[in-house]
PDB file of C-alpha atoms in Angstrom:
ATOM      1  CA  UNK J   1       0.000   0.000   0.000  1.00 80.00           C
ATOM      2  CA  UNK J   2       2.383   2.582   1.312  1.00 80.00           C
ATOM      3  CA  UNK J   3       4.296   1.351  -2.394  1.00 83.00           C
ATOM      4  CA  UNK J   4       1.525   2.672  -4.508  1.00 88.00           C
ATOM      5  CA  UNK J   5       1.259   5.601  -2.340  1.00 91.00           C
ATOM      6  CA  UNK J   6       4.687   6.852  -3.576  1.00 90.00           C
ATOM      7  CA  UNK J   7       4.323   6.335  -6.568  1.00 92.00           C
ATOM      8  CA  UNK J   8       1.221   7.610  -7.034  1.00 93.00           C
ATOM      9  CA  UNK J   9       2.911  11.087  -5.499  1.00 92.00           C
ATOM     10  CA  UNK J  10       6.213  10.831  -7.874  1.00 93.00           C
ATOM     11  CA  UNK J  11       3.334  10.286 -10.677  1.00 93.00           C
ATOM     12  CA  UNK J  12       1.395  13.665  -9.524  1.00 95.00           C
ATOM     13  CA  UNK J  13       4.965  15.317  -9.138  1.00 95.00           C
ATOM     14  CA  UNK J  14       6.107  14.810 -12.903  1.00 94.00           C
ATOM     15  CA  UNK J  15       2.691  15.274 -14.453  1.00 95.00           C
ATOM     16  CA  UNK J  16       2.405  18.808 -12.479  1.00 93.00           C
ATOM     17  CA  UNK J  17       5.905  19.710 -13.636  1.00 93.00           C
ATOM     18  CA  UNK J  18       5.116  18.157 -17.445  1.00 93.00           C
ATOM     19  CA  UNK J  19       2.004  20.371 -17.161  1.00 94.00           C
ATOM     20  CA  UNK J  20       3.158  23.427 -16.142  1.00 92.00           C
ATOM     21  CA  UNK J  21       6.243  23.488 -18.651  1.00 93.00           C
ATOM     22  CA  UNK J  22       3.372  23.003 -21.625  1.00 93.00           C
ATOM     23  CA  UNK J  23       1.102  25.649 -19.819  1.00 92.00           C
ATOM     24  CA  UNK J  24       4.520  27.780 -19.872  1.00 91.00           C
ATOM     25  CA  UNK J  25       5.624  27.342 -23.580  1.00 91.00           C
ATOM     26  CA  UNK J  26       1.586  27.947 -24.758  1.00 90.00           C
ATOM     27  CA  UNK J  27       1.875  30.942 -22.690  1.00 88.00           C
ATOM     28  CA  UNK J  28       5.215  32.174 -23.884  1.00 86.00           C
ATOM     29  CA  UNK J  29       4.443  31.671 -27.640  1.00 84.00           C
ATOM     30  CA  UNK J  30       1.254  33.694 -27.092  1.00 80.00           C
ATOM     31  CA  UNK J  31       3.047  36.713 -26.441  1.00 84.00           C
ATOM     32  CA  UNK J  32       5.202  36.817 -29.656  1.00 83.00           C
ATOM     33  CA  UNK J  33       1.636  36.493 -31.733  1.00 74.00           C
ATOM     34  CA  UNK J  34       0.980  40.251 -32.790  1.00 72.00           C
ATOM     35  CA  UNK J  35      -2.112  40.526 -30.298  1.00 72.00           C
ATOM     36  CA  UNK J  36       0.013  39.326 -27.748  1.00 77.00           C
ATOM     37  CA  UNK J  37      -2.634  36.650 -26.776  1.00 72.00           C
ATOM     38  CA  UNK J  38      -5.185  39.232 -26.235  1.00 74.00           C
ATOM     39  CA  UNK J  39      -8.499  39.957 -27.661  1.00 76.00           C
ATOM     40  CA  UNK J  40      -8.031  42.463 -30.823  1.00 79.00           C
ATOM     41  CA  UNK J  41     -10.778  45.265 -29.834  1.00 80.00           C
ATOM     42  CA  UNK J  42     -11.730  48.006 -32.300  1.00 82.00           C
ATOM     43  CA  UNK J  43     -13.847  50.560 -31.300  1.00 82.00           C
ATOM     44  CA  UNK J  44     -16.055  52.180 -34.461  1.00 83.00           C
ATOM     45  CA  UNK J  45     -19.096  54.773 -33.974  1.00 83.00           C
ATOM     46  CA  UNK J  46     -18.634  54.601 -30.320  1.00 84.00           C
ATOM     47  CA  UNK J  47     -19.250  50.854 -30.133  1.00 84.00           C
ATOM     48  CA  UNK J  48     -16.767  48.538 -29.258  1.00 85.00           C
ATOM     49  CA  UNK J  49     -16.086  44.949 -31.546  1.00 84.00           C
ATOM     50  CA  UNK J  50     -13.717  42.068 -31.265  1.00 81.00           C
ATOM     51  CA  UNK J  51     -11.770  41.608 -34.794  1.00 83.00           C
ATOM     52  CA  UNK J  52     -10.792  38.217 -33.232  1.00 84.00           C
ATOM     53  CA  UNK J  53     -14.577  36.727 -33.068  1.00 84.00           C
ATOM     54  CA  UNK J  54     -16.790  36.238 -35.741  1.00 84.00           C
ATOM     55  CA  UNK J  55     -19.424  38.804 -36.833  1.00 86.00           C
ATOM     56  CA  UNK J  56     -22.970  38.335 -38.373  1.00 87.00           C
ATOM     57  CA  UNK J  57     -23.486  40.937 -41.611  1.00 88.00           C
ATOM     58  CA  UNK J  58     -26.792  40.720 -42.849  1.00 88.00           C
ATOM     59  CA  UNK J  59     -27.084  43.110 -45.777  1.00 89.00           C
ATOM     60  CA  UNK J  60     -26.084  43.313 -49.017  1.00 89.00           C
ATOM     61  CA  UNK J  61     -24.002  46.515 -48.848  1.00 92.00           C
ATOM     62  CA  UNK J  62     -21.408  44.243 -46.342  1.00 93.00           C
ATOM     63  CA  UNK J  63     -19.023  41.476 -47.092  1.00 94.00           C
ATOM     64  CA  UNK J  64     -20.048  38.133 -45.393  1.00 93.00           C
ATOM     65  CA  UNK J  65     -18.079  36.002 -43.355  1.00 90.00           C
ATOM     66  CA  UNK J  66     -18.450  32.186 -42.580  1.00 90.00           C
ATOM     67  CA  UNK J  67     -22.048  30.848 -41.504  1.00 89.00           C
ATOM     68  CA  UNK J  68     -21.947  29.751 -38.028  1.00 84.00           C
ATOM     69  CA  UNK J  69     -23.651  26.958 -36.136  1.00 81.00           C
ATOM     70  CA  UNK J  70     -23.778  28.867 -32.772  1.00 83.00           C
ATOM     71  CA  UNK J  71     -25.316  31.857 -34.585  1.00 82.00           C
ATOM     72  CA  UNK J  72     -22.096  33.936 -33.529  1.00 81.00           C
ATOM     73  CA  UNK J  73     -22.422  33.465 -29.571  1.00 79.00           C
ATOM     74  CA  UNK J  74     -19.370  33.681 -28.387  1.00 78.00           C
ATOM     75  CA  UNK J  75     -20.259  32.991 -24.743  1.00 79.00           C
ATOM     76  CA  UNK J  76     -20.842  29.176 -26.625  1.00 77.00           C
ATOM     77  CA  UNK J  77     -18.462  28.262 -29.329  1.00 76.00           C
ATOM     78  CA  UNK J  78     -18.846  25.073 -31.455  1.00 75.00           C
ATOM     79  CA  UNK J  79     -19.675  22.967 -34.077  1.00 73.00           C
ATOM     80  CA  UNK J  80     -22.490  20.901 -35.448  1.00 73.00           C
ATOM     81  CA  UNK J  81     -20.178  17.825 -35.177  1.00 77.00           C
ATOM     82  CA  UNK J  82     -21.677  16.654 -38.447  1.00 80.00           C
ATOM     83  CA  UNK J  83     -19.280  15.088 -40.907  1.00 80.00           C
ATOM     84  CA  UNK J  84     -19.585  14.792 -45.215  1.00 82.00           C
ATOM     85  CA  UNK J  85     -21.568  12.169 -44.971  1.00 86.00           C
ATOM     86  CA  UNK J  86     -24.033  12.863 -42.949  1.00 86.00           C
ATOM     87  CA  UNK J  87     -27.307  13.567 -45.827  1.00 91.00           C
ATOM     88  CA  UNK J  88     -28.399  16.235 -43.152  1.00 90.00           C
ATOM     89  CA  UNK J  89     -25.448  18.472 -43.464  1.00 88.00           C
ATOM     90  CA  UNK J  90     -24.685  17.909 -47.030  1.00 90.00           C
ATOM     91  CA  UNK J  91     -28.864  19.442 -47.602  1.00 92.00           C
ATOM     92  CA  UNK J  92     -27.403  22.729 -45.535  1.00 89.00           C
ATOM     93  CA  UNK J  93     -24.249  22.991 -47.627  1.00 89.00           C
ATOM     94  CA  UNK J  94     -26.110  22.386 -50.763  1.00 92.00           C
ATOM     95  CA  UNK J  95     -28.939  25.004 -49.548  1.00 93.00           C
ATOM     96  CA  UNK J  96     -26.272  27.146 -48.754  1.00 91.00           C
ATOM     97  CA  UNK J  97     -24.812  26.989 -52.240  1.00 91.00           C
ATOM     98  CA  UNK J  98     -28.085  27.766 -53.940  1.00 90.00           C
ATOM     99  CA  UNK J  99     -28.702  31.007 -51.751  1.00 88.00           C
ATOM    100  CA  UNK J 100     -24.677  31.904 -52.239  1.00 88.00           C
ATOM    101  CA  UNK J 101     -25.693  31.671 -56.099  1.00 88.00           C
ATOM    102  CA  UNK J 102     -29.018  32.924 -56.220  1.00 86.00           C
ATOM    103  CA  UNK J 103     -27.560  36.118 -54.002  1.00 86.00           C
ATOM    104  CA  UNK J 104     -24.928  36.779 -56.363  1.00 83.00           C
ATOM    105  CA  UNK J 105     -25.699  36.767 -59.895  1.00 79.00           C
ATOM    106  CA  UNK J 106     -23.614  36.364 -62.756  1.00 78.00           C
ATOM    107  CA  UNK J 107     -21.517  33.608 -60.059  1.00 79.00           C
ATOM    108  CA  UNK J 108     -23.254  30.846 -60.873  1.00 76.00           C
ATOM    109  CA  UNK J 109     -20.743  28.911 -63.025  1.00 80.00           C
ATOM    110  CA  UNK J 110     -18.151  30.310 -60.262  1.00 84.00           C
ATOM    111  CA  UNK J 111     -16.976  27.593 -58.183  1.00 87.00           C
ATOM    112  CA  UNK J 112     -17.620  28.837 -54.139  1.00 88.00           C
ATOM    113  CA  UNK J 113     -15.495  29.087 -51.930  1.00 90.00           C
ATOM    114  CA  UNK J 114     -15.442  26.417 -49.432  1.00 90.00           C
ATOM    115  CA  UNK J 115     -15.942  29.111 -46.243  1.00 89.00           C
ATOM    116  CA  UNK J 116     -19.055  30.786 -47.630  1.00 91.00           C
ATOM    117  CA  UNK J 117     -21.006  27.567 -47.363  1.00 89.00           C
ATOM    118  CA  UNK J 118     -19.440  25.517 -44.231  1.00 88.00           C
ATOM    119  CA  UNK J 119     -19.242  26.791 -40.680  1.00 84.00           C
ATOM    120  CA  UNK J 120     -15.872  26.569 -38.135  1.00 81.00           C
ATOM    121  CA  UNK J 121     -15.342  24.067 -35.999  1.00 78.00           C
ATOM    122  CA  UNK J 122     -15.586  26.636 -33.323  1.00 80.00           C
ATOM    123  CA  UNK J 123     -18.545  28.625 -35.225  1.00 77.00           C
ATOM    124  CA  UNK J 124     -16.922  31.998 -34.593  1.00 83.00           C
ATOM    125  CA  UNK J 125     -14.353  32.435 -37.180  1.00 85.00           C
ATOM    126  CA  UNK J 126     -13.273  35.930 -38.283  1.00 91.00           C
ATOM    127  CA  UNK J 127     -11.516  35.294 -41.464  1.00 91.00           C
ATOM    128  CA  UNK J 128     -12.032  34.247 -44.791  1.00 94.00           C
ATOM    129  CA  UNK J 129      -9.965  33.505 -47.873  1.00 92.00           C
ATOM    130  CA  UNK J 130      -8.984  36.036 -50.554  1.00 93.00           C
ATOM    131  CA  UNK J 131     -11.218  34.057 -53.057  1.00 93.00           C
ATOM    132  CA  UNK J 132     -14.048  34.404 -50.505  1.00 92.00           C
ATOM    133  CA  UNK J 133     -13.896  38.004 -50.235  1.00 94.00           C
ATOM    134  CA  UNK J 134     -13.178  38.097 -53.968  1.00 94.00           C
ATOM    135  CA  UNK J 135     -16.437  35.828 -54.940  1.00 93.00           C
ATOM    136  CA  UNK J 136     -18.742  38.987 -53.032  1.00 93.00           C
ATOM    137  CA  UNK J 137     -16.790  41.999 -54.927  1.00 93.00           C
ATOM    138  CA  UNK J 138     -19.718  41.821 -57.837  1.00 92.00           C
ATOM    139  CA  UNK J 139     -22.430  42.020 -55.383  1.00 92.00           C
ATOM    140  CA  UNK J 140     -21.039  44.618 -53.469  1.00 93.00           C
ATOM    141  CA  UNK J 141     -19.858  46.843 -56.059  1.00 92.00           C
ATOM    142  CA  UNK J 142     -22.919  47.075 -57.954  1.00 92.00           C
ATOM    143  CA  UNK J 143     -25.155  47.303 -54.271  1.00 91.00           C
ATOM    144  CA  UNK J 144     -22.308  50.326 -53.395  1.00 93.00           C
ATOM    145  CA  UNK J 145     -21.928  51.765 -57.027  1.00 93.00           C
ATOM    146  CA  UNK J 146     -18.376  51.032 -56.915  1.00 92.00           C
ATOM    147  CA  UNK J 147     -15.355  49.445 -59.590  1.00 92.00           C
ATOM    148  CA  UNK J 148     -14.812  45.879 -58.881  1.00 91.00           C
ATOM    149  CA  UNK J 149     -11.429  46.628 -59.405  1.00 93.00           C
ATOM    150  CA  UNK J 150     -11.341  49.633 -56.416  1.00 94.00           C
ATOM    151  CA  UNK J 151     -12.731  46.248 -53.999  1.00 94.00           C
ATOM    152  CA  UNK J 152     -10.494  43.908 -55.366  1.00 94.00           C
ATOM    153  CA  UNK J 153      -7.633  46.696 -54.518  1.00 95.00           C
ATOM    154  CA  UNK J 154      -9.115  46.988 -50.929  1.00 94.00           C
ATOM    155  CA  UNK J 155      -8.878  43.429 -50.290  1.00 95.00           C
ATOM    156  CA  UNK J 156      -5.470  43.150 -51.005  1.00 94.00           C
ATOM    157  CA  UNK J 157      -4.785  45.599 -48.716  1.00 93.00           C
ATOM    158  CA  UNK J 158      -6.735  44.269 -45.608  1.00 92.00           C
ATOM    159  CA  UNK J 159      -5.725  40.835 -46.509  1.00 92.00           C
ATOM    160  CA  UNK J 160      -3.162  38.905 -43.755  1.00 88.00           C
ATOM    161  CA  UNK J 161      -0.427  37.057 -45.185  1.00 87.00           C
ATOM    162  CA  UNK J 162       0.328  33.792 -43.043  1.00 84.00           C
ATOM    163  CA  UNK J 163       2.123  33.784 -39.723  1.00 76.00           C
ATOM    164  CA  UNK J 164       5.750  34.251 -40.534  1.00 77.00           C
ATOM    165  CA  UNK J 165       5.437  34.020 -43.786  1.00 76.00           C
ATOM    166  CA  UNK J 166       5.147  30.067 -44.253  1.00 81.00           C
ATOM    167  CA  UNK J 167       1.957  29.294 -41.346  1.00 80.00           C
ATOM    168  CA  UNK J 168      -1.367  29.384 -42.538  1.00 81.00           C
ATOM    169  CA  UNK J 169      -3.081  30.458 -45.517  1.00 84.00           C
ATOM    170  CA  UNK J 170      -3.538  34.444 -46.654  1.00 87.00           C
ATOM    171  CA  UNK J 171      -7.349  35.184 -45.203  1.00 91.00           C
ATOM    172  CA  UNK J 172      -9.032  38.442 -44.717  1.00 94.00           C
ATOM    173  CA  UNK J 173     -10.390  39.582 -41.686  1.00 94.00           C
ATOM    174  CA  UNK J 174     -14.392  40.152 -42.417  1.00 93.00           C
ATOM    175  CA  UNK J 175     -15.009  42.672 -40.161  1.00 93.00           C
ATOM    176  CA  UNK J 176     -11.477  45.134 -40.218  1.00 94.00           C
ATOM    177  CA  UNK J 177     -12.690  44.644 -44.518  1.00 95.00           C
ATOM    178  CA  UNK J 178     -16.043  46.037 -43.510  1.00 94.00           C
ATOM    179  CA  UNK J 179     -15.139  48.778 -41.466  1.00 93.00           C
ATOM    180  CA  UNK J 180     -12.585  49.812 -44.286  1.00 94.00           C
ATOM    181  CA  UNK J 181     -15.551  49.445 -46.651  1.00 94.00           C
ATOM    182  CA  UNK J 182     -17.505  51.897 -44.784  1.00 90.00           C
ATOM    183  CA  UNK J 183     -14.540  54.197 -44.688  1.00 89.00           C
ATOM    184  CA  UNK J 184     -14.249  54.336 -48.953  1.00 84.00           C
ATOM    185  CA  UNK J 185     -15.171  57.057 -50.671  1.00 67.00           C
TER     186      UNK J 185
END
């Protein structure tokens, strides 16, 4: 008995010192990220917005970011945990599709991007993909009365290349895009 005492205490020791040297390097690396591991707040018209959390835009004037199966509740992140081949969620991909389509004419042989029509795993993602953004400058321009070519321009600009240059894909921050949107004259 007093056997698997010890050990069980030697076990508790080097799992609390394995532990806390992960907690240490997740915490360390956090801080060399460019928000320092920090919510990213911007504060527009007096009301304040986290760039780091997704954001619903419901009209037509606005760029669009990924659906979301929490319906952009952040106090609740998630997914719907359903897989390609479950019938269900290939219906609300498809559905999604056919809105995407109908919403944007003159897209329809356009293949869509895979964001537009697919939620996160967590349901709250901010970004999408250059091609995403790109796939809603027709829309936009003719709902704004502006040149395609004067959004493509602006989504170059707001768009994020990856960490350091080789992590991650380029993607585009929805809502810093709409807020510069807003800000075009």
């Amino acid at each position: 008995m007093k056997n698997h005492i010890v050990t069980a205490f030697r076990l508790t020791i080097v799992m609390l010192a394995v532990v806390g040297i992960y907690l240490l390097i997740v915490y360390g690396g956090s801080k060399i990220l460019p928000t320092k591991g920090n919510a990213e707040i911007i504060t527009q018209n007096g009301q304040k917005f986290y760039a780091n959390i997704g954001q619903e835009f419901k009209s037509e004037k606005y760029f669009h970011g990924r659906p979301s199966s929490v319906n952009y509740n952040a106090a609740g992140s998630g997914g719907s945990n359903k897989g390609p081949s479950n019938q269900e969620y290939l219906e609300i991909v498809q559905k999604r599709i056919d809105t995407l389509k109908m919403e944007h004419p003159g897209m329809e042989n356009t293949k869509v991007p895979v964001e537009l029509v697919t939620a996160s795993g967590s349901g709250l993602d901010p970004d999408i993909s250059e091609e995403g953004a790109l796939y809603q400058v027709k829309k936009i321009a003719e709902v704004r009365h502006l040149s395609e070519e004067k959004l493509k321009e602006l989504i170059k600009n707001q768009a994020e290349k990856p960490f350091l240059g080789i992590l991650g894909p380029s993607k585009v921050n929805v809502l810093k895009l709409n807020i510069a949107l807003d800000q075009l004259k």
